[in-house]
mmCIF file of C-alpha atoms and ligand atoms in Angstrom:
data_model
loop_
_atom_site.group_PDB
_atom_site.id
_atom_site.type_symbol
_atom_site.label_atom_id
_atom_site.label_comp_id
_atom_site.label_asym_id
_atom_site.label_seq_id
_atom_site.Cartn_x
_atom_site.Cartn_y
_atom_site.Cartn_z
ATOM 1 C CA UNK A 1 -64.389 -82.484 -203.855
ATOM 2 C CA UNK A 2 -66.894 -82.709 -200.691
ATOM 3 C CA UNK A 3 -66.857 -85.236 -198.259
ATOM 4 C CA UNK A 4 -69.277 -87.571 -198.783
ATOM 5 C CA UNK A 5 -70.608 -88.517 -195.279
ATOM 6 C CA UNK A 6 -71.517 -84.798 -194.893
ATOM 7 C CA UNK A 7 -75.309 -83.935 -195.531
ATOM 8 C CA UNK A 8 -76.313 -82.208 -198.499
ATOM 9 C CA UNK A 9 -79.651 -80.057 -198.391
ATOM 10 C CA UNK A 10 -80.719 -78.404 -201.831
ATOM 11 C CA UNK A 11 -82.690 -75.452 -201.299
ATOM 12 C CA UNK A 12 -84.522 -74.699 -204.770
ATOM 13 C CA UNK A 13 -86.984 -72.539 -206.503
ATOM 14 C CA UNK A 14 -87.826 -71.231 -210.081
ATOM 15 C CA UNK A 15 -84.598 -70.930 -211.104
ATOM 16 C CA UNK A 16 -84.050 -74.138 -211.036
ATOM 17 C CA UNK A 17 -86.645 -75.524 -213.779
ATOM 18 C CA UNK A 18 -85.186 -72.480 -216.098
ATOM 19 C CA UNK A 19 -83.164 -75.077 -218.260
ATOM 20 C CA UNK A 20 -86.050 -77.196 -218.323
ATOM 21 C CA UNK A 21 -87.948 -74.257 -220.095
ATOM 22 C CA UNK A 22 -90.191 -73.439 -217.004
ATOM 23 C CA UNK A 23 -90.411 -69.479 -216.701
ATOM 24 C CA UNK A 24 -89.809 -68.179 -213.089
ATOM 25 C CA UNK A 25 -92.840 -66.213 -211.682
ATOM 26 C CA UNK A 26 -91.026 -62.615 -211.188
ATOM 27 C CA UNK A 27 -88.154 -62.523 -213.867
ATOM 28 C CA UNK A 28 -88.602 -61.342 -217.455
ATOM 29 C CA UNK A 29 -91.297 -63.444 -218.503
ATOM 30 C CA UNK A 30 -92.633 -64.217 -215.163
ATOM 31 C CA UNK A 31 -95.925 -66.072 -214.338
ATOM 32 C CA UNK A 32 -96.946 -63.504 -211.944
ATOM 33 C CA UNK A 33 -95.702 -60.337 -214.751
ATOM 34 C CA UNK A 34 -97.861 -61.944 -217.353
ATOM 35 C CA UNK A 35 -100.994 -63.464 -214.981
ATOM 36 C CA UNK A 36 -102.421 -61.208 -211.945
ATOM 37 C CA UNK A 37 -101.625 -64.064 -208.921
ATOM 38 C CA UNK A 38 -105.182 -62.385 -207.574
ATOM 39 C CA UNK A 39 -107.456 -64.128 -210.273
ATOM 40 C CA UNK A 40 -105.062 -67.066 -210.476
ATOM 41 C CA UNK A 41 -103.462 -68.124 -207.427
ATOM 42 C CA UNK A 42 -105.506 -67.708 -204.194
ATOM 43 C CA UNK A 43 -108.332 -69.127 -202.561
ATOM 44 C CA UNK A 44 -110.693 -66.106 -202.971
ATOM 45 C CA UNK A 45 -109.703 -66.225 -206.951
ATOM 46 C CA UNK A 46 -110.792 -69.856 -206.750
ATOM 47 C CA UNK A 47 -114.296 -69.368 -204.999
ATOM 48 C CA UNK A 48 -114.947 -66.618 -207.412
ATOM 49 C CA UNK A 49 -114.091 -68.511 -210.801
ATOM 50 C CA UNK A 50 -112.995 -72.086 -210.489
ATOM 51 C CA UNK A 51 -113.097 -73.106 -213.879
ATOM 52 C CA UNK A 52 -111.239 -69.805 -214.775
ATOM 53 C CA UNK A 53 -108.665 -71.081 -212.327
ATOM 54 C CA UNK A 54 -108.684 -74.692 -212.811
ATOM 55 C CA UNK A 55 -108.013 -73.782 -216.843
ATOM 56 C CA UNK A 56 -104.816 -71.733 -215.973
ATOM 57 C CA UNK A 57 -103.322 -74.652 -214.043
ATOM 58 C CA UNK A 58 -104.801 -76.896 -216.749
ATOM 59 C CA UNK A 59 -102.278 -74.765 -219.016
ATOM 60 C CA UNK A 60 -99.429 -75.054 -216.884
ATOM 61 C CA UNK A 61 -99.998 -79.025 -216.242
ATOM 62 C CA UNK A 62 -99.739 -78.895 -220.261
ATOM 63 C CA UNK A 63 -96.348 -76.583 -220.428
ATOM 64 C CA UNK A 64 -94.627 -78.828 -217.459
ATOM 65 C CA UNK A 65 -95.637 -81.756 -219.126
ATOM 66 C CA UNK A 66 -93.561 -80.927 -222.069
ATOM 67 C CA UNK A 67 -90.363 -79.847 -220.204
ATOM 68 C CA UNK A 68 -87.896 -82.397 -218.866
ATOM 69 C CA UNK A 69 -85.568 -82.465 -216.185
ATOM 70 C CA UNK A 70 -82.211 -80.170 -216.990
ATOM 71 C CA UNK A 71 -78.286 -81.289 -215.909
ATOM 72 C CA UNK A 72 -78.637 -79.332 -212.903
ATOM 73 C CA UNK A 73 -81.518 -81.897 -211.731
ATOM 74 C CA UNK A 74 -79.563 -84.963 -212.762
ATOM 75 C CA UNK A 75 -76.769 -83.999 -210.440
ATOM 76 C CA UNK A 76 -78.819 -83.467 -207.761
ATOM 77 C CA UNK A 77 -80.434 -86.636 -208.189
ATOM 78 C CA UNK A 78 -77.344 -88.496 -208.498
ATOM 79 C CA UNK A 79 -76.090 -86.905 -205.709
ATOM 80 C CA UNK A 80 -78.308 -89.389 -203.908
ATOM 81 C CA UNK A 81 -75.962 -92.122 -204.818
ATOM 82 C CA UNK A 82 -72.593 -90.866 -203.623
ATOM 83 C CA UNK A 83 -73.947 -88.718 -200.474
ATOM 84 C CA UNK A 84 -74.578 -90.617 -197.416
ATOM 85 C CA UNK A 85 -77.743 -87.988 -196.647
ATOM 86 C CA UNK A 86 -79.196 -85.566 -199.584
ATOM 87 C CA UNK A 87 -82.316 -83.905 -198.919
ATOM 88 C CA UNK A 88 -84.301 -81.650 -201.425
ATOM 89 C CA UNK A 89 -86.795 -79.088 -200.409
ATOM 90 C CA UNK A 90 -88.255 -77.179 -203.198
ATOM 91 C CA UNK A 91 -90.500 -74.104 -203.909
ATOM 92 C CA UNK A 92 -91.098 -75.696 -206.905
ATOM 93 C CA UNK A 93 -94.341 -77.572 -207.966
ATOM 94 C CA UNK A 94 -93.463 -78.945 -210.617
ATOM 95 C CA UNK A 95 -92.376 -82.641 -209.907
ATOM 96 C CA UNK A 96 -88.981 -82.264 -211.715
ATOM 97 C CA UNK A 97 -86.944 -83.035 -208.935
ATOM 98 C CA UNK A 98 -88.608 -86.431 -208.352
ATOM 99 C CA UNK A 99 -88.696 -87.023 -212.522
ATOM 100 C CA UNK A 100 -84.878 -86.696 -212.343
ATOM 101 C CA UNK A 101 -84.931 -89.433 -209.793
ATOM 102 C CA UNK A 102 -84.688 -87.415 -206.348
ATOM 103 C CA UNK A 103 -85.937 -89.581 -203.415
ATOM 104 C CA UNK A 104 -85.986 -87.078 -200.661
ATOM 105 C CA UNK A 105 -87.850 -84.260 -201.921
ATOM 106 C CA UNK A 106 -89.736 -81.922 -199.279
ATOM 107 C CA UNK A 107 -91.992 -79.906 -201.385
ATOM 108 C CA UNK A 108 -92.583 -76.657 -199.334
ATOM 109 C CA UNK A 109 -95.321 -75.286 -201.789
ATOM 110 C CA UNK A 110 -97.022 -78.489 -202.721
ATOM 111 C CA UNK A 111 -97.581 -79.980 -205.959
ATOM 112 C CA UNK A 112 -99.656 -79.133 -209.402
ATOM 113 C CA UNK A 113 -99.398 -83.037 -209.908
ATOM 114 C CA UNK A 114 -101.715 -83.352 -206.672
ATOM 115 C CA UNK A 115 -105.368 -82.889 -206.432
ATOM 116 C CA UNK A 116 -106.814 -81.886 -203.160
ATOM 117 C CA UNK A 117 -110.623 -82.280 -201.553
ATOM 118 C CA UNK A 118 -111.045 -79.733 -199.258
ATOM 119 C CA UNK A 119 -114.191 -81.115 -197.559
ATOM 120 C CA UNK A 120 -112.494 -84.380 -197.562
ATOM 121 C CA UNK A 121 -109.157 -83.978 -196.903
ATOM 122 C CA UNK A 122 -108.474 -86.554 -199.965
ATOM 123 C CA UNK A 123 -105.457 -85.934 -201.975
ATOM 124 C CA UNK A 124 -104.792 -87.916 -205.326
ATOM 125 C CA UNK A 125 -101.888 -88.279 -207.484
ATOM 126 C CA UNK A 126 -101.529 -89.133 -210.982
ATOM 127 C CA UNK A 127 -105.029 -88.615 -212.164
ATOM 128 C CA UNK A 128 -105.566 -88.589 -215.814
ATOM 129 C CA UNK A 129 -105.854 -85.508 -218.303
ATOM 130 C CA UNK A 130 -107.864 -83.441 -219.262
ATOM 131 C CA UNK A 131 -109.823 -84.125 -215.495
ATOM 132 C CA UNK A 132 -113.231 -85.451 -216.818
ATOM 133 C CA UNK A 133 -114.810 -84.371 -214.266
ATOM 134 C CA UNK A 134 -113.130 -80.920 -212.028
ATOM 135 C CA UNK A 135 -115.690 -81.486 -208.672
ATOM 136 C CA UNK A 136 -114.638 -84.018 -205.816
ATOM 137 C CA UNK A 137 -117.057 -83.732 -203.822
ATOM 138 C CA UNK A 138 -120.982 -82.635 -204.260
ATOM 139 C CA UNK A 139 -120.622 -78.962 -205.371
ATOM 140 C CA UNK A 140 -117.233 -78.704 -204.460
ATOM 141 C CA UNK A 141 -114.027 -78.454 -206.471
ATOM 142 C CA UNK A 142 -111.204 -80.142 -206.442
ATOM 143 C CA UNK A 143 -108.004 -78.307 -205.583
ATOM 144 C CA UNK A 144 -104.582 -78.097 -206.914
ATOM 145 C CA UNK A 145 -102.651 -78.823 -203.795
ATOM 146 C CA UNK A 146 -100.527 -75.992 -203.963
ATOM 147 C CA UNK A 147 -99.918 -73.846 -201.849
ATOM 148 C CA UNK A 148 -101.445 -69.911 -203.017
ATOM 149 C CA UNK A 149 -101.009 -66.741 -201.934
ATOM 150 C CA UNK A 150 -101.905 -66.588 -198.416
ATOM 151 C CA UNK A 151 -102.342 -70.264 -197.927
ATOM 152 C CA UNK A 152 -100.735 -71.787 -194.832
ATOM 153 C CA UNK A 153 -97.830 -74.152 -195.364
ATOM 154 C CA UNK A 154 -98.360 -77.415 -193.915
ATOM 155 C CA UNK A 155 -97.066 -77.269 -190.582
ATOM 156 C CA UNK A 156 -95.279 -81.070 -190.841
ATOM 157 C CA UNK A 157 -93.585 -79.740 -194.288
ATOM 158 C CA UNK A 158 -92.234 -76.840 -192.227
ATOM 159 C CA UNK A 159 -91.311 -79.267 -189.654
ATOM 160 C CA UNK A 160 -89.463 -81.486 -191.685
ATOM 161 C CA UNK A 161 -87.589 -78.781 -193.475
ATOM 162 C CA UNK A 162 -86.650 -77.193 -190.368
ATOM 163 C CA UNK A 163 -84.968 -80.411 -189.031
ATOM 164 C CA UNK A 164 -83.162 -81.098 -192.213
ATOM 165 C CA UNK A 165 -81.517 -77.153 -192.409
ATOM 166 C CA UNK A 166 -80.492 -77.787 -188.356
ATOM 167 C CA UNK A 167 -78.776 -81.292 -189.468
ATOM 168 C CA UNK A 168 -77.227 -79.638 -192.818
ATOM 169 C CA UNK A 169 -73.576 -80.109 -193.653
ATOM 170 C CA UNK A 170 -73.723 -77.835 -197.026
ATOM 171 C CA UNK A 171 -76.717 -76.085 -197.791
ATOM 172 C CA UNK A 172 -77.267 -75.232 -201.538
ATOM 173 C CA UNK A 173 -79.510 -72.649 -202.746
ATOM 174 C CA UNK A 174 -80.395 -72.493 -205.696
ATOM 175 C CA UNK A 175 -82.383 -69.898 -208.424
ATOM 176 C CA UNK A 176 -85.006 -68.177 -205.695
ATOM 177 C CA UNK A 177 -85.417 -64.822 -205.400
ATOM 178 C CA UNK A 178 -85.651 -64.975 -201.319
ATOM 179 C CA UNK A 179 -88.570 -62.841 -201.042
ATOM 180 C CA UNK A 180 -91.317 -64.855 -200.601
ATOM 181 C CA UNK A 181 -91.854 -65.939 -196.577
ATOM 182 C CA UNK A 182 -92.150 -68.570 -194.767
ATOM 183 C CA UNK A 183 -89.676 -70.193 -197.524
ATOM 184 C CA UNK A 184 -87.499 -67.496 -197.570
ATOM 185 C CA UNK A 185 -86.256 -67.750 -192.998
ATOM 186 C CA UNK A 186 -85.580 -71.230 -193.843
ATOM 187 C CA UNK A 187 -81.884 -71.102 -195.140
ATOM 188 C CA UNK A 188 -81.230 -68.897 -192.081
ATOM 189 C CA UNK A 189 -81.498 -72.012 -190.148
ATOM 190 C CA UNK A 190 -79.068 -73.410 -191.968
ATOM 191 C CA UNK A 191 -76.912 -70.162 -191.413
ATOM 192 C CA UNK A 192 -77.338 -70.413 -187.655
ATOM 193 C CA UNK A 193 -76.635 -73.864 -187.581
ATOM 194 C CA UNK A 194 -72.737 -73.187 -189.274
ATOM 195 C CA UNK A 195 -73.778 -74.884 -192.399
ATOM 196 C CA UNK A 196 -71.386 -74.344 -195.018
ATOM 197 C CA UNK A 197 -73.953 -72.517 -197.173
ATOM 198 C CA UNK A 198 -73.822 -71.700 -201.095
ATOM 199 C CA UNK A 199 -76.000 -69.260 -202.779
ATOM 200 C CA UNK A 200 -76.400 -70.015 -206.704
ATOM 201 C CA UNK A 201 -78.097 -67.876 -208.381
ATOM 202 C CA UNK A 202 -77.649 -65.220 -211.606
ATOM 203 C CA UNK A 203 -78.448 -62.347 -209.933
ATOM 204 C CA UNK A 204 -77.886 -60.889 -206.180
ATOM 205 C CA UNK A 205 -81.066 -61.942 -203.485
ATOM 206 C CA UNK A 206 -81.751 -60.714 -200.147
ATOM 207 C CA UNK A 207 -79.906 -63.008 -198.345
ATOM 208 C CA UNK A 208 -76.923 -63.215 -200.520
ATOM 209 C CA UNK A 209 -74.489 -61.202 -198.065
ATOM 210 C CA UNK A 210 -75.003 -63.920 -195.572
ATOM 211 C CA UNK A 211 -74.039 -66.774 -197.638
ATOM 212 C CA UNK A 212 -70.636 -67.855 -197.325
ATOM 213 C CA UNK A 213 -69.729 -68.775 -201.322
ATOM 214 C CA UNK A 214 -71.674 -67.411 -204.365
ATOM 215 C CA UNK A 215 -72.000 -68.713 -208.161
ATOM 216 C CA UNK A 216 -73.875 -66.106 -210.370
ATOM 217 C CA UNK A 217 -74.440 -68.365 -212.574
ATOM 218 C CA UNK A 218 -77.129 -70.576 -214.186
ATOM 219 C CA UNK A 219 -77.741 -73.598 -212.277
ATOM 220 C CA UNK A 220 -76.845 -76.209 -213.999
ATOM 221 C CA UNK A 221 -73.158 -74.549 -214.914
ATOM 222 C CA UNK A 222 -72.817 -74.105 -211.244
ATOM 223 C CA UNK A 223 -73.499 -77.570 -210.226
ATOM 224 C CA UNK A 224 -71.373 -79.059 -212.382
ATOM 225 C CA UNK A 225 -68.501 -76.633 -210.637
ATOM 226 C CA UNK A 226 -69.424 -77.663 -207.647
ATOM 227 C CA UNK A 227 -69.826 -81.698 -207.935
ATOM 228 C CA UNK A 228 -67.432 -82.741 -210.871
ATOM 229 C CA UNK A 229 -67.614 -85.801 -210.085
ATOM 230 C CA UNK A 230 -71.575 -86.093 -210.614
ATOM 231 C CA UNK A 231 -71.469 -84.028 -213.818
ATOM 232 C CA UNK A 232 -71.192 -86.854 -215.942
ATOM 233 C CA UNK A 233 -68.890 -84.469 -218.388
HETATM 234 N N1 APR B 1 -80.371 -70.714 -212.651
HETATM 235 C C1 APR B 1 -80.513 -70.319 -211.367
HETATM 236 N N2 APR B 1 -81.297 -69.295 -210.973
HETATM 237 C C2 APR B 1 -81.960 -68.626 -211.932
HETATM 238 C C3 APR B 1 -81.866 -68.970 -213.298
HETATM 239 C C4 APR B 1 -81.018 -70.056 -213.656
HETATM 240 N N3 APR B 1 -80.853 -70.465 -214.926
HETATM 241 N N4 APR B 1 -82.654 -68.106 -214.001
HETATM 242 C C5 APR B 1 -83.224 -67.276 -213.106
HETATM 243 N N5 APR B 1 -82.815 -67.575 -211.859
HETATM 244 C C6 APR B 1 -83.205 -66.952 -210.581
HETATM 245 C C7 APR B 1 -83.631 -65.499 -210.666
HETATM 246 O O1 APR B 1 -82.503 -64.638 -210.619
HETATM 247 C C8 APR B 1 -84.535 -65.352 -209.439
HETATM 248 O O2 APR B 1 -83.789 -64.943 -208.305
HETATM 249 O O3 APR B 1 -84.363 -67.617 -210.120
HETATM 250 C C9 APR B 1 -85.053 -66.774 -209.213
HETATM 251 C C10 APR B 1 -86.536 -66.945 -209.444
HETATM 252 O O4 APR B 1 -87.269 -66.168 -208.530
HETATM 253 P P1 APR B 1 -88.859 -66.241 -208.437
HETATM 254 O O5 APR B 1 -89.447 -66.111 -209.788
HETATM 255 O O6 APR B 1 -89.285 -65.259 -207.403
HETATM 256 O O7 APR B 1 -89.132 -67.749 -207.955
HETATM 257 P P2 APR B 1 -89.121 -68.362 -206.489
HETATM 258 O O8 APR B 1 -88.095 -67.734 -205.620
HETATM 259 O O9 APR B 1 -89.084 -69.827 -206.644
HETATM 260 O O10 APR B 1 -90.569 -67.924 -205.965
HETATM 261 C C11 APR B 1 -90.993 -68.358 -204.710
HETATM 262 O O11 APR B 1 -93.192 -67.508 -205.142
HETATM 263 O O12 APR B 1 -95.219 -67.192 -206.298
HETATM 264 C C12 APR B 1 -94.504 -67.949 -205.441
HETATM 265 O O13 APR B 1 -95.195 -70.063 -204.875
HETATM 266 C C13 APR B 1 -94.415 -69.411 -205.831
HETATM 267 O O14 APR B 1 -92.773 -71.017 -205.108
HETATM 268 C C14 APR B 1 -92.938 -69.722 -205.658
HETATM 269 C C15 APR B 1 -92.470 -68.639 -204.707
#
C-alpha cells in the first residue's frame, strides 16, 4: 500500500487507451504504420490539403467517440480521492483521462476535442459534429489543437509538467514507447529528483533500465497490482 500524502504523477501515452480500443500509433496496428504522419499530422500536410486532414481527424473524433474509459483510467481517476496530490500528464489526445473523472490532467500534446484559430489565437471546446462549417476565420481553417510533428509544445504545458516531475513522490509511466522528444526527457526529471519511479509497460522502452520497478504488463492489470485498494475488485 502507498502512503497517501505522497504525490502521485501518471505519466501516460498510447498504451494507455489500448483497453479502451484506441490503437497506439507505432505498435501492430499503429496510426502512423497504417497513415503516413506527413499527409496527416503536420502543419505543411495541413496547408497542402486541409479538408484531406480535417477528414482523418474527423475519423478519429468518430473512433474515440465510441471507446470508453478502461479500469486502468478509473483507478487513476479515483486515485484523486485517496491521494492528497495526483497529477496526470498525458501524450494522449484523447480526453479519456478527464471522461474517467481525472481533475488534474496536463495534456502535453493537446487535445482532438479542441479547435484552434491560428490567426486568432481562439480555442473552443465541445463544438458540435460533423463541424458545419471547418474555417474560423476568413480563409483560414480551424485547427485541431494538437500538437503535430514538428509543432512546438506549449511552453506553460512544459512548465507545468516540469514542476510536477521535480515535486513527484512516485512517478508512473505508463504504455509510451519513450521515443518521441520533448515528452520523452520528462520522466528523467522525475529520475533526478529520487522519485520512486515505475515503468508499466508490455514491452522494454528506452528508458526502462533507469526505472527503478517494472510491470510488463497491460495497464490496467498493472494498476490494479499496484493500488488494490482503488481496484474496486
Ligand atoms: N498497456 C500499456 N502499454 C501498452 C499496452 C497496454 N495494454 N499496449 C501497448 N502498450 C505500449 C507499447 O508497448 C508502446 O511502448 O504502448 C506504447 C505505445 O507507444 P506509441 O505508439 O509510440 O505511443 P506514444 O508513446 O504515446 O507516442 C508518443 O507520438 O505520434 C506521436 O503525438 C503522438 O503522443 C504521441 C507520441
Amino acid at each position: 500500500m502507498m502512503d497517501h500524502e505522497q504525490h502521485l504523477v501518471f505519466f501516460t501515452g498510447a498504451g494507455m487507451s489500448v483497453e479502451s480500443g484506441i490503437p497506439t500509433y507505432r505498435g501492430t496496428g499503429g496510426v502512423w504504420k497504417e497513415y503516413n504522419y506527413r499527409e496527416y499530422a503536420c502543419q505543411e500536410a495541413f496547408e497542402r490539403d486541409p479538408e484531406k486532414v480535417w477528414d482523418f481527424h474527423d475519423r478519429r473524433r468518430e473512433k474515440i467517440a465510441g471507446c470508453q474509459p478502461n479500469r486502468g483510467h478509473d483507478i487513476i481517476a479515483r486515485a484523486e480521492k485517496v491521494f492528497s496530490r495526483v497529477t496526470v500528464i498525458t501524450q494522449n489526445i484523447d480526453g479519456l483521462h478527464q471522461r474517467a473523472g481525472s481533475t488534474k490532467v496536463i495534456e502535453l500534446h493537446g487535445s482532438i476535442w479542441r479547435l484552434y484559430c491560428p490567426p486568432t489565437g481562439r480555442l473552443v471546446e465541445n463544438f458540435e459534429l460533423p463541424l458545419k462549417n471547418r474555417r474560423c476565420h476568413g480563409e483560414h481553417y480551424w485547427r485541431p489543437d494538437i500538437v503535430w510533428f514538428g509543432d512546438p509544445l506549449r511552453e506553460e504545458t512544459i512548465n507545468e509538467a516540469v514542476a510536477a516531475m521535480e515535486a513527484a513522490d512516485v512517478f508512473i509511466s505508463i504504455g509510451t514507447s519513450a521515443v518521441v522528444y520533448p515528452a520523452a526527457h520528462l520522466p528523467l526529471i522525475a529520475m533526478r529528483h529520487g522519485a520512486r519511479t515505475i515503468e508499466i509497460n508490455p514491452e522494454e522502452t528506452p528508458l526502462s533500465s533507469q526505472y527503478r520497478e517494472i510491470y510488463r504488463q497491460p495497464a490496467s492489470k498493472a494498476l490494479a497490482e499496484l493500488f488494490p485498494e482503488l481496484s474496486g475488485a
